[in-house]
């Protein structure tokens, strides 16, 4: 802003009072003088409106008589979901009507993992009782009242079992446990076994794009990569804490996300597994389950801190956090195949359905409405760096225990940094520059 | 000796491995010299043959023996089976290389997804609106990568073609639909001829009805029609610029209008005045009575004319008739006044006339307009300004009788005028001042104050104080007054300049950081033996302040600009549109500003570009299952 105090008048004299000197401006509508201000106001309103209409919780599926240990949404049919609980019960749900289609007393002990085949015709489950059950879905539907249906095939494992994951292309599935085993429908014994080290593997997942690659997380804090064609694993990386779960990016089959017990998620590139490419922070307790959206642009994580968070695949912090008063520790999460909904199974025996975008309208949206929402989203994206809009968009109401823990963590982090800084200042030359955090989290890379 | 060194090194290296060997291997190693027949035989034969063998030779041979032994050891190690761990390591290495090679096929797809503006998952395959920059493609070094990319491009082309075909079909369909709609609309519209015929029919029916009516009723009906038509013509709905309508509106429908009449009267006055002036200048005889008679006859004719027109039929329009009446009355009153003036020749009549006309002509006193009809009224032409001079002239000149008469009339009039309009004089004064100011402005125009000051000081040849100026102001000299006026203006400007400087200093003072409250004991050490600080005197404080202000002045943008204050304050109202820090995604502020140059709204963009600008980056649709990424079949064949 420049202020001019003129001493000399200009040569032009006003002949009448009405002869006001004109102020010229660019008539081009694109350089409208108030365009920016108006769009800012609209963006502000859009962020506030989004807050007002944010209602992410759609409903709960209740029926299990014990905590839900594992869930998976069908990869073919949008309305089907399979869940297993701590008492060995398996339920298959119809989501639109929110009722149980099939109820099975499948295992003697806790159900460790459930998985749908790619075409939605087969369901596999693994239990703590060292058995793997393979069910035929149409057959189950036929006798939906019979809770003691015999599976199509029952496989017996020598060692304890972890979760089970069905191959995306072939009629095979892999199980975690003391030994990582690959099973075929037709064979009673595993067609492949992988063992590396002493401790067991807690979770394995097939690559959705490549039928040969399996990734697993082991109890000895390692992330291991297997190739079914080879006789042994490919390589592994040992971290500081144990990892419970992992998920493959279905659109970028080079990247995996791991949920760790240190309350962070880590993205790894399997070409360079020596260190993670990104750390996703926000949870305050161990991450129990992660699942990738089928669009590959975001993933959901369920944690022991009783919250669900949605992270963008390339951002360090979460976009959204969902929690409920009655929701307990989240054991398992899953994305719907059309990337619109998130399902969470928790210790409180319920399966909850959440919207991915909290303020999005469910149901048919006409073109005008869609255009308006698009415009609002674009405005929000444009003004996302603006402090006021950023503050409103970022704010989430959190329960007290979370807020306190978050504060405490922040204080701990600050004091640690302060200590480090003071030590360096008082003993110059004795300390090396600290390693980047990504390197710090990895203990060892083993080829 | 080089050979020897090499051998020694080998020895050392292998020694470690040898240690690891089992006992039976060591035993075997001990037995090895016995197996070495060739060398032993050689030695034996040599011993047998000659006694000429030197001690050097024997040494060399021993070394050779050792070397041979080592070579054998190495051969054995190679032939032995590997350990499980070693074998696993080998296996893993191979698997890793194979996996890495295998994964490369995803790279172009991943790269494309990352670089694309938006991902549309609502279609069958996740095809993107891509913009790959091929220049920095490290994949091009790879044979497989090149092949893959070429194949991908081909696939895309085919898909685009298909899409285009689909689009064109859709467009055709749309066009046809709109055409149908248009035809429907057209069919519902009636033609002009149809409407004309309908109108004619309606008119005929009306005429029939009219024929049945009585003449009085018919006249009423016709008048109604006329009125409605006239209203239609005059009202803004059909804002006609017809001559007829415009004349109707201006003069009330008559050809010889009242305004024209008034202008005629004015002309007459002018003529009279001009003649009077001529007479006065020439001092010749003026045929006064003849002139008066002529004027009276003309005016009487005018009056008659006015009366006749008053008796004329009215126009039927209320508003026009009113206006016409007013105008007629005005002109009538003017004419009557003039007549009475001319007939009587009394001062009273003239006074009346003057008082009427002064109000009208107070604006243009300078112009010699015809306010009076006769030579007596001519005095009105001369302004109040010139009264003094006129009196002076009158006093000095020797006068004839006729002239005396005129002067008497003049003086009487002027006296009257001087008594009455004090307001007018005030107005004139203001006007004078205005004109003077304008002159000043012209003088100052485009010049700096300092220059003007210097100029005037040069003219006066001395430096003037304010007291001197006050004395000068009372001086009656005109030229001096003029100069003074200009100088005053300069002085005023000088004050303005000072005010400007004060303002600038004030501005700088505001920039100074607030001084801490001067409380005793705070911020200083306490205890025995510590000297008390003396508080600063006011002069010191002032000097400190001046120092600080100078420091501030150096930093300011307008430090070297005397006549400008540049305010560097941040506008709090505008701050909400700004970002406190450059976000890490952007390299510089220009990049960030680029984000805000283009508005997205439909008010500033065409509808197509608006929708293109606001499309989300990831398009998903409820109910559409998104499959994991898959390499197209054409490419799979290549792989």
JSON list of C-alpha atoms in Angstrom, two decimals, chain A residues 384-387 390, chain B residues 570 575 577-586 588-589 592-593 596:
[
{"chain": "A", "resi": 384, "resn": "UNK", "atom": "CA", "xyz": [-6.25, -25.44, 1.38]},
{"chain": "A", "resi": 385, "resn": "UNK", "atom": "CA", "xyz": [-3.10, -23.52, 2.36]},
{"chain": "A", "resi": 386, "resn": "UNK", "atom": "CA", "xyz": [-5.08, -20.60, 3.70]},
{"chain": "A", "resi": 387, "resn": "UNK", "atom": "CA", "xyz": [-4.68, -20.58, 7.49]},
{"chain": "A", "resi": 390, "resn": "UNK", "atom": "CA", "xyz": [-6.84, -25.07, 6.94]},
{"chain": "B", "resi": 570, "resn": "UNK", "atom": "CA", "xyz": [0.22, -4.73, 6.27]},
{"chain": "B", "resi": 575, "resn": "UNK", "atom": "CA", "xyz": [-4.35, -10.63, 5.42]},
{"chain": "B", "resi": 577, "resn": "UNK", "atom": "CA", "xyz": [-6.49, -13.94, 1.78]},
{"chain": "B", "resi": 578, "resn": "UNK", "atom": "CA", "xyz": [-2.77, -14.47, 2.22]},
{"chain": "B", "resi": 579, "resn": "UNK", "atom": "CA", "xyz": [-0.65, -17.33, 3.44]},
{"chain": "B", "resi": 580, "resn": "UNK", "atom": "CA", "xyz": [1.85, -16.68, 6.24]},
{"chain": "B", "resi": 581, "resn": "UNK", "atom": "CA", "xyz": [4.47, -19.06, 4.87]},
{"chain": "B", "resi": 582, "resn": "UNK", "atom": "CA", "xyz": [5.17, -20.52, 1.47]},
{"chain": "B", "resi": 583, "resn": "UNK", "atom": "CA", "xyz": [3.92, -24.14, 1.48]},
{"chain": "B", "resi": 584, "resn": "UNK", "atom": "CA", "xyz": [6.65, -26.72, 1.07]},
{"chain": "B", "resi": 585, "resn": "UNK", "atom": "CA", "xyz": [5.17, -28.01, -2.20]},
{"chain": "B", "resi": 586, "resn": "UNK", "atom": "CA", "xyz": [6.16, -24.83, -4.00]},
{"chain": "B", "resi": 588, "resn": "UNK", "atom": "CA", "xyz": [8.85, -19.96, -5.05]},
{"chain": "B", "resi": 589, "resn": "UNK", "atom": "CA", "xyz": [6.04, -17.51, -4.54]},
{"chain": "B", "resi": 592, "resn": "UNK", "atom": "CA", "xyz": [2.11, -20.39, -5.56]},
{"chain": "B", "resi": 593, "resn": "UNK", "atom": "CA", "xyz": [0.51, -17.27, -7.02]},
{"chain": "B", "resi": 596, "resn": "UNK", "atom": "CA", "xyz": [-4.71, -18.21, -7.49]}
]
